[in-house]
Coordinates of C-alpha atoms in Angstrom, one line a residue:
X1 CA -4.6 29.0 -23.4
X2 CA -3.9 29.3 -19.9
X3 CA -7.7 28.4 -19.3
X4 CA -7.4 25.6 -21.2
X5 CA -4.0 24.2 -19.5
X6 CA -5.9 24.4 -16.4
X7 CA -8.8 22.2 -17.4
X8 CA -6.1 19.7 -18.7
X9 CA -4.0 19.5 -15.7
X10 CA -7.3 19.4 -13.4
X11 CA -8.5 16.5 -16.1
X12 CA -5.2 14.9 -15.8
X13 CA -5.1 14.2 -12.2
X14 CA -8.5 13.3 -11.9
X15 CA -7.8 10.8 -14.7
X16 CA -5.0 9.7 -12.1
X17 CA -6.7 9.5 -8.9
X18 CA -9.9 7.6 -10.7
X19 CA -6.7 5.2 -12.0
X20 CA -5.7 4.7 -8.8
X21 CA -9.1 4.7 -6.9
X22 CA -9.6 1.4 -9.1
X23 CA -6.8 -0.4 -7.6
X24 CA -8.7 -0.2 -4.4
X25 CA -10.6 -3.1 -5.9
X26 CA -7.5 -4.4 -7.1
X27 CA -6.4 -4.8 -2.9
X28 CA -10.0 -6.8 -2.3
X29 CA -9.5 -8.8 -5.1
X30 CA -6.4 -9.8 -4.0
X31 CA -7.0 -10.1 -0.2
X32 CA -10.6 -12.0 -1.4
X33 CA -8.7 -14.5 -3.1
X34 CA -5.8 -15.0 -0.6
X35 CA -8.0 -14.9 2.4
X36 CA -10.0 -18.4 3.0
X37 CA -13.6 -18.9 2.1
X38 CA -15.2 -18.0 5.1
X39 CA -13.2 -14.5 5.3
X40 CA -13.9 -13.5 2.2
X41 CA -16.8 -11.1 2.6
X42 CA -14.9 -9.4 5.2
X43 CA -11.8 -8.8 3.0
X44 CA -14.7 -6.9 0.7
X45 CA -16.1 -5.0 3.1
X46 CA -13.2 -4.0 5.1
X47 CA -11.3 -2.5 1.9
X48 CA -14.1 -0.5 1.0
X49 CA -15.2 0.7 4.5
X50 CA -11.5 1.6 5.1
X51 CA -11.6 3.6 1.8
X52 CA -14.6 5.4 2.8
X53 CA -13.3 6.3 6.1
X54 CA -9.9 8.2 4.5
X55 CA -11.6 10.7 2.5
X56 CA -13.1 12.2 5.7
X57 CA -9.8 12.5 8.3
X58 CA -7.8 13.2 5.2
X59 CA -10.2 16.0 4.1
X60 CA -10.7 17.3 7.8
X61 CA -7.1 16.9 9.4
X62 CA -4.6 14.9 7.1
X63 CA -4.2 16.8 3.8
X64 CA -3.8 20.1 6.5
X65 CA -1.2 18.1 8.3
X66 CA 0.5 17.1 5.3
X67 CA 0.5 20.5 3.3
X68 CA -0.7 23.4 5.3
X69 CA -4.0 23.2 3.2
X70 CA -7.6 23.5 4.5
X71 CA -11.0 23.4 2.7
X72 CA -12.5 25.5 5.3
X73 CA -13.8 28.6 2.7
X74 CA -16.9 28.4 0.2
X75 CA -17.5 26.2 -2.5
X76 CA -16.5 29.1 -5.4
X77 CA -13.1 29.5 -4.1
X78 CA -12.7 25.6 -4.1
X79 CA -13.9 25.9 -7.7
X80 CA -11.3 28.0 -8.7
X81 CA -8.8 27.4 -11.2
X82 CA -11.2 24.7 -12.7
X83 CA -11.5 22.9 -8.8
X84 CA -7.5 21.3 -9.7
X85 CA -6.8 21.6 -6.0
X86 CA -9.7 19.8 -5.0
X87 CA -8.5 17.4 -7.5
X88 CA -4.8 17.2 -6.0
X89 CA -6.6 16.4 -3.0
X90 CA -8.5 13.5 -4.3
X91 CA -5.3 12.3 -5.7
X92 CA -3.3 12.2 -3.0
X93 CA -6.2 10.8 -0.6
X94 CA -6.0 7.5 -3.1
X95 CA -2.6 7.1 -1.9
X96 CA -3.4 7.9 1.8
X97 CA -5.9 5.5 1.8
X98 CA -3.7 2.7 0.2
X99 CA -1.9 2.6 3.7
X100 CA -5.2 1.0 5.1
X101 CA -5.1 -1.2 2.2
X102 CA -1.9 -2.5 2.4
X103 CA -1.9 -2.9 6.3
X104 CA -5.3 -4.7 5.7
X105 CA -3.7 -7.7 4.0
X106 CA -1.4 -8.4 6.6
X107 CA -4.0 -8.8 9.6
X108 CA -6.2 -10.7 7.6
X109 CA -8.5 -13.2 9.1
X110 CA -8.5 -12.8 12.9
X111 CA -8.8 -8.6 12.9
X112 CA -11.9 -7.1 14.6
X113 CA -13.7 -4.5 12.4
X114 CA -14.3 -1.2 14.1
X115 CA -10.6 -1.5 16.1
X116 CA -9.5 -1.5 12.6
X117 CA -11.3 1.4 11.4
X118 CA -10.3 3.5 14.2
X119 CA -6.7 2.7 13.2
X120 CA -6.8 3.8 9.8
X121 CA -8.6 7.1 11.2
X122 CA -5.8 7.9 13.2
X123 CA -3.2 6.9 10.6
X124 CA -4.8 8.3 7.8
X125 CA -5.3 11.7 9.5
X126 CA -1.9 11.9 11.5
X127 CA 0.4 9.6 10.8
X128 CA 1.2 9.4 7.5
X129 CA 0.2 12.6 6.5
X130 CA 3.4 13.4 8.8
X131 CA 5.2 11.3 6.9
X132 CA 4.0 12.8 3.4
X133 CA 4.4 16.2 4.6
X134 CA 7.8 16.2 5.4
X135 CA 8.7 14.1 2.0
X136 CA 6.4 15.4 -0.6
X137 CA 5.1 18.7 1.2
X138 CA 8.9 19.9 2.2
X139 CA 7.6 20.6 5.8
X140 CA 9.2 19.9 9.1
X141 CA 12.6 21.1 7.7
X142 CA 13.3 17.1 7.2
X143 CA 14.2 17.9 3.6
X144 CA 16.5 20.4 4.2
X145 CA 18.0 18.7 6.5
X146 CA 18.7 15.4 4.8
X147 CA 20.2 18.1 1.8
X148 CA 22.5 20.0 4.4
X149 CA 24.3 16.2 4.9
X150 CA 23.9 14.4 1.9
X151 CA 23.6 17.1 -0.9
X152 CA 20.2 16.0 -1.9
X153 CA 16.5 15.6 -1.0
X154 CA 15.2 12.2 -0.7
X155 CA 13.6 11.7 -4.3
X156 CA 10.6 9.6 -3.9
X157 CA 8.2 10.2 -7.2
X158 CA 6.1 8.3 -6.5
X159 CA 6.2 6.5 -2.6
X160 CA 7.8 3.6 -3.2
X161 CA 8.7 5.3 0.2
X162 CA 6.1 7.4 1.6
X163 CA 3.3 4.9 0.7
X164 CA 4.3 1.4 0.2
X165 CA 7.6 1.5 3.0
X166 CA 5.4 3.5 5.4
X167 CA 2.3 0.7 4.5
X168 CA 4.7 -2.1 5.1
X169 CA 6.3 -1.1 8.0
X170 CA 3.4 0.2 10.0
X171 CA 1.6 -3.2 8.6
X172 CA 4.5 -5.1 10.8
X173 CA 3.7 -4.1 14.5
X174 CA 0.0 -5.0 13.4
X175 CA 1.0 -8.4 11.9
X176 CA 3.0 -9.0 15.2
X177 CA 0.8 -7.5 17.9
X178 CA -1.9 -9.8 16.6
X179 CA -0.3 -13.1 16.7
X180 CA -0.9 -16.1 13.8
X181 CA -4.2 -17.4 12.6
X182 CA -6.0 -20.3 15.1
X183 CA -3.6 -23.3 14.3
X184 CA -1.7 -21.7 11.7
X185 CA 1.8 -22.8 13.5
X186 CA 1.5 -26.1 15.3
X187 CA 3.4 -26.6 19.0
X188 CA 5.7 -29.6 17.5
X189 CA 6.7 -26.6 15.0
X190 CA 4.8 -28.2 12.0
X191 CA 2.4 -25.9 9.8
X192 CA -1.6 -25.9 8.8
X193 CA -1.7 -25.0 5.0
X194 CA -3.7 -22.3 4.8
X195 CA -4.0 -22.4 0.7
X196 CA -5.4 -19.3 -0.9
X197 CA -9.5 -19.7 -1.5
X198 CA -9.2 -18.2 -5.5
X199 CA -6.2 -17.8 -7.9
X200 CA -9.0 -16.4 -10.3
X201 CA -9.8 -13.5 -8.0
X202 CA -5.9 -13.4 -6.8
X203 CA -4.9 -12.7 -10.1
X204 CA -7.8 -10.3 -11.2
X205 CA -7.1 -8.5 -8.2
X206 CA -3.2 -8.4 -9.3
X207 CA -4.4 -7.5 -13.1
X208 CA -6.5 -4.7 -11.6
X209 CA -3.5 -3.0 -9.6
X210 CA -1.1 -3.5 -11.9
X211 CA -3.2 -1.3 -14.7
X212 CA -4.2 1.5 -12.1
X213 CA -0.2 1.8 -11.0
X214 CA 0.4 3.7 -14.6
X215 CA -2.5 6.5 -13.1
X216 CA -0.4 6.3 -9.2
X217 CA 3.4 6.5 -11.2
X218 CA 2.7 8.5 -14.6
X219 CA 0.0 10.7 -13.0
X220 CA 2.3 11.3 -10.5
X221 CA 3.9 13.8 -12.7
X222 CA 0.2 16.2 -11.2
X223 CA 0.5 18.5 -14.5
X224 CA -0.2 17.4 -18.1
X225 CA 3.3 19.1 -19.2
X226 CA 5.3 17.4 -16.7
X227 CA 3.9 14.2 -17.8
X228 CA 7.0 11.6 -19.0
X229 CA 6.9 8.4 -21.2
X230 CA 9.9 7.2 -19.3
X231 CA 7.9 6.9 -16.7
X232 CA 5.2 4.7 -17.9
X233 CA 8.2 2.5 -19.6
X234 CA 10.0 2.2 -16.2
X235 CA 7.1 1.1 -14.5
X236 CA 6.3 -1.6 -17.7
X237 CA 9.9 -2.9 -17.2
X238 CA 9.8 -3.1 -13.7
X239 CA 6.7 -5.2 -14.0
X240 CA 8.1 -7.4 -16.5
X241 CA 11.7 -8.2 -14.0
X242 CA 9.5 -8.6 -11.0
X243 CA 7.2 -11.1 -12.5
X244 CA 9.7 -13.1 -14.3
X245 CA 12.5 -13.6 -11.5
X246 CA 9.2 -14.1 -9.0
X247 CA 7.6 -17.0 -11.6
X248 CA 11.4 -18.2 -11.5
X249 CA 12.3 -18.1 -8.1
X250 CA 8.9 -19.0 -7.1
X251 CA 9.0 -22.2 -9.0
X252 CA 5.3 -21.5 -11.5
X253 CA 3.8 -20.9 -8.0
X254 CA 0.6 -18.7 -9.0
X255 CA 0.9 -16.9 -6.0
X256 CA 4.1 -15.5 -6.3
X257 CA 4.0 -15.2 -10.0
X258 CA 1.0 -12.9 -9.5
X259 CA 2.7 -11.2 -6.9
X260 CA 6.1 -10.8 -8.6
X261 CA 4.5 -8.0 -11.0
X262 CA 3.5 -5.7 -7.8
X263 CA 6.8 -6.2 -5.9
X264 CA 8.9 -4.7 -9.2
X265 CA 6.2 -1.7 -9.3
X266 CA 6.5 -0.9 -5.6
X267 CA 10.2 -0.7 -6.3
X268 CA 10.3 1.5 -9.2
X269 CA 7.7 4.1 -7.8
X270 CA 10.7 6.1 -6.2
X271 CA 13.2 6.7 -9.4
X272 CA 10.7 6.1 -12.1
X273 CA 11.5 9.4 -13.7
X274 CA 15.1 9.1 -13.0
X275 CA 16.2 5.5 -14.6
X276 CA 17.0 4.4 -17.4
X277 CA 14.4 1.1 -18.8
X278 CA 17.3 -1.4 -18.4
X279 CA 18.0 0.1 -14.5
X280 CA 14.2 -0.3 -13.9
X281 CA 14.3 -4.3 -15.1
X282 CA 17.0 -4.8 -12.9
X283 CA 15.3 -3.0 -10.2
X284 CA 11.7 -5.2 -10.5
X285 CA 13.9 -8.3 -10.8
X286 CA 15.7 -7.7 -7.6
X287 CA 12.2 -6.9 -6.5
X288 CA 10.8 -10.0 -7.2
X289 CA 13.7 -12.0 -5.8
X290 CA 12.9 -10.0 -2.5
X291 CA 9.4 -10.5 -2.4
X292 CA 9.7 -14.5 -2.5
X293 CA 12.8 -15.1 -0.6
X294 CA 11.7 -13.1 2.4
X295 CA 7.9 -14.4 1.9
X296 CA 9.3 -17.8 2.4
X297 CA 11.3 -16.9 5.4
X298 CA 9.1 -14.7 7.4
X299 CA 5.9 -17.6 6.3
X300 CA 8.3 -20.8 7.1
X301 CA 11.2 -19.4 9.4
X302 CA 10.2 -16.9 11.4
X303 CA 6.6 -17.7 11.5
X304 CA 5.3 -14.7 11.4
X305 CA 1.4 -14.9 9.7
X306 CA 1.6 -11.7 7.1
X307 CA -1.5 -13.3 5.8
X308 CA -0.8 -11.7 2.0
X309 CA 3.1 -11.0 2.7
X310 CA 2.6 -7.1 2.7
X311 CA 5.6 -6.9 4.6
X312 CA 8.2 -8.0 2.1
X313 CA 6.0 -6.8 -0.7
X314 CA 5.2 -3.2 0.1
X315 CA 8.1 -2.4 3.2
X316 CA 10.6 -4.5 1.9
X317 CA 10.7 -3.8 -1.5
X318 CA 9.2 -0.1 -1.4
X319 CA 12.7 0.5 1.2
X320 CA 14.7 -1.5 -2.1
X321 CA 12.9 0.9 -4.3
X322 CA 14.1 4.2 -2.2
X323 CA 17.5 3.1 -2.3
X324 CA 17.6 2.2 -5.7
X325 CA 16.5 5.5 -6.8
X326 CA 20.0 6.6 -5.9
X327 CA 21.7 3.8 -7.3
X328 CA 19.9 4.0 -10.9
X329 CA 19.2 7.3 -10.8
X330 CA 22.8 8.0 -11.6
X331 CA 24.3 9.5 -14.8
X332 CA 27.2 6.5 -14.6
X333 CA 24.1 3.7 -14.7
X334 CA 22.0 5.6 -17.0
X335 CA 20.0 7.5 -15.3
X336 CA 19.1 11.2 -15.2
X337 CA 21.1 12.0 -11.7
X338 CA 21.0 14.5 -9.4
X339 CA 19.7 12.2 -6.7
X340 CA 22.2 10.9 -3.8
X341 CA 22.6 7.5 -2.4
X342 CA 23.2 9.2 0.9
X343 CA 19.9 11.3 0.7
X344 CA 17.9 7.7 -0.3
X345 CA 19.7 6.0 2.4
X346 CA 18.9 8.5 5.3
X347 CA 15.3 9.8 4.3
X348 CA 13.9 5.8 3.3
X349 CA 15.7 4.9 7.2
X350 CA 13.6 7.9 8.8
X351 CA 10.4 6.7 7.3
X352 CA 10.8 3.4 7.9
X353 CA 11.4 4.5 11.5
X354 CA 8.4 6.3 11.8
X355 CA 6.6 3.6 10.5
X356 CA 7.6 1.1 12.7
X357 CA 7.2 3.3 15.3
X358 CA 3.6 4.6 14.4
X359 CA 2.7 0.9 14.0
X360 CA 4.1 -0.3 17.7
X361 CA 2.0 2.9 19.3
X362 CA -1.1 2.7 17.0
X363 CA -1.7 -0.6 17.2
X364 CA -0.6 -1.5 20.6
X365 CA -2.9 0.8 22.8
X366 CA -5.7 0.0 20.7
X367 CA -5.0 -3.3 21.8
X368 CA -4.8 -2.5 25.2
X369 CA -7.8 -0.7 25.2
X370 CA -10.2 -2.6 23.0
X371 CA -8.4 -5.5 21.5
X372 CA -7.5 -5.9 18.4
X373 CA -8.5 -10.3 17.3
X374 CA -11.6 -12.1 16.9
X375 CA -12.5 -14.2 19.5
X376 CA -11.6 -17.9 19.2
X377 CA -15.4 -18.8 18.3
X378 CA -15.2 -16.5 15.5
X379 CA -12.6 -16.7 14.4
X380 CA -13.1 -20.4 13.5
X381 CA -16.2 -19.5 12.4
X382 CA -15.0 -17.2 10.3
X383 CA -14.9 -13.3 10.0
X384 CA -18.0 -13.5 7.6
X385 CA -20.3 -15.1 9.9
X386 CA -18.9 -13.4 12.5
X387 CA -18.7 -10.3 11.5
X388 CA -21.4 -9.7 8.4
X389 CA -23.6 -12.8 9.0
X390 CA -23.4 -13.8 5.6
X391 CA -20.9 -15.7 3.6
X392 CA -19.5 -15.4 0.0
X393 CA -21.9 -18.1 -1.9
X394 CA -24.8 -18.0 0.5
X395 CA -27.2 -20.2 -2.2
X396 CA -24.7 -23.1 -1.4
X397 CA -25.0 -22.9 2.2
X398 CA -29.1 -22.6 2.5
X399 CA -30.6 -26.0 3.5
X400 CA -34.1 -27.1 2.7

């Protein structure tokens, strides 16, 4: 029996990192179809070359950082115990690598390639493994310390915090370091639309995320008999307030409607063990509301050109979510308790601190160093011709 509880749990998280490896194509969906035209190749590329470069710091450095755990030693010891650690490992690399992801959507458009790639290598393989360590691997006496003044750890099940807060807010910097697209904010302080080049592969790319979050939240649970149905219910509900306030707020505006549903699931990732359904509708609905209020100001008011608003949608609404672990996560609301408001409040500001941080210092000496934007010639020519010399519908573009 114990045999065969291994080779479930070492099934079951697979199951969960294959989940979440598909969201991956879920993020170039959704960047393709936000992105213009003649970017759209790049957003494709990028998200899988960024993928492909994670598994290799995180394997190497990150996943040591992160939980005192090497894979230096032969390939029967790694297969022991039906390989479940190598399996943990590929689990927890999907969400490593969906830092890349997120901060990918942000910079969209006027971001060189290999600057890029070296900036996921160093954050992939220090910075947020850091992060995760302290939170998930109980390193760094940063847990203990947060429990010695609030009472609590900081419950994060699974990274509303450590993934989408730390992706948001190290996305920030970038976003700002950068600068706007070419002609994106005019000097008379008018705007160029810069419409999205398919709600088809927009909302695909939502659709796709959306299905792989039940693998990143319910597989979060990393062992079969941990695994809860009040989890997967959360994370339904939360769905189902974000996209209805969003389509609401958001006036039918595709866009938002098909971002609404993420913005609730980044929220509930923290407490979804903890709340009650109703607590996690309320949750996603507050989520939503976030995500399109602040898209509008940072887009319209602050001009600041978060290309696919990962900002609000990831930093802004994963901090919402770590705080409202320890609002909903109460007995008096419903919830299963145990967790602390104080705890959510101190551990979500440390991260998002270190994010910022590791954004300003990541970011800015690469673009001292190398530089960070396109040139002017390409980026009007766009980062597919630029960058790939090829476009997304080549047959349209030959001439005879």
């Amino acid at each position: 029996m114990e045999q065969l509880k291994q080779g479930a749990d070492a099934l079951f998280i697979m199951l969960g990192a294959v989940m979440v490896l598909a969201m991956h194509a879920g993020f170039a969906f959704l960047e393709l179809g936000t992105v213009r035209q003649k970017n759209q190749v790049n957003a494709l590329v990028k998200i899988l070359v960024d993928f492909c470069v994670s598994p290799l710091v995180y394997f190497f450095v990150g996943y040591t950082v992160a939980y005192g755990v090497d894979f230096y030693s032969g390939a029967g010891v790694l297969a022991q115990r039906n390989g479940y650690d190598l399996m943990k490992f590929f689990f927890l690399l999907t969400f490593a690598a969906a830092i890349p992801a997120i901060i990918s959507g942000g910079i969209a458009e006027r971001a060189r390639f290999m600057p890029q790639m070296i900036a996921t290598s160093v954050i992939v393989g220090v910075f947020y493994p850091l992060c995760e360590g302290a939170v998930w691997g109980e390193r760094f006496g940063i847990q203990a310390w947060i429990h010695s003044i609030a009472g609590a750890e900081l419950h994060d099940f699974a990274g509303s915090v450590v993934v989408h807060a730390m992706g948001g807010w190290v996305a920030l910097p970038a976003v700002l370091l950068l600068g706007a697209r070419r002609n994106r904010y005019r000097k008379d302080g008018g705007m160029s639309a810069h419409p999205p080049s398919s709600i088809p592969f927009l909302a695909l790319g939502s659709w796709i995320l959306a299905v792989g979050w039940f693998g990143f939240n319910v597989m979060s649970a990393q062992t079969i008999d941990k695994i809860s149905g009040l989890v997967a219910v959360n994370s339904l509900m939360a769905l189902v307030g974000g996209t209805l306030v969003a389509v609401l707020m958001g006036r039918n505006d595709p866009g938002f409607a098909y971002n609404g549903p993420l913005a609730g699931l980044v929220a509930v990732c923290a407490g979804s063990d903890l709340m009650h359904p109703a607590g996690a509708l309320v949750v996603g609905g507050v989520a939503g509301a976030l995500f399109v209020s602040l898209f509008t100001l940072v887009q319209n008011k602050w001009k600041i050109d978060d290309v696919l608003g990962v900002w609000p949608l990831h930093g802004l609404c994963g901090t919402w979510g770590g705080l409202a672990a320890g609002i909903f996560g109460q007995k008096a609301l419903g919830g299963v308790g145990g967790v602390s408001f104080g705890a959510q409040f101190i551990g979500t500001a440390l991260v998002v601190a270190w994010a910022l941080g590791s954004g300003v210092l990541v970011y800015g000496v690469i673009k001292l160093t190398m530089g960070l934007r396109l040139t002017q010639e390409e980026e009007f020519e766009g980062a597919d011709l630029s960058l790939h010399r090829i476009t997304a519908t080549p047959d349209r573009e030959v001439s005879w």
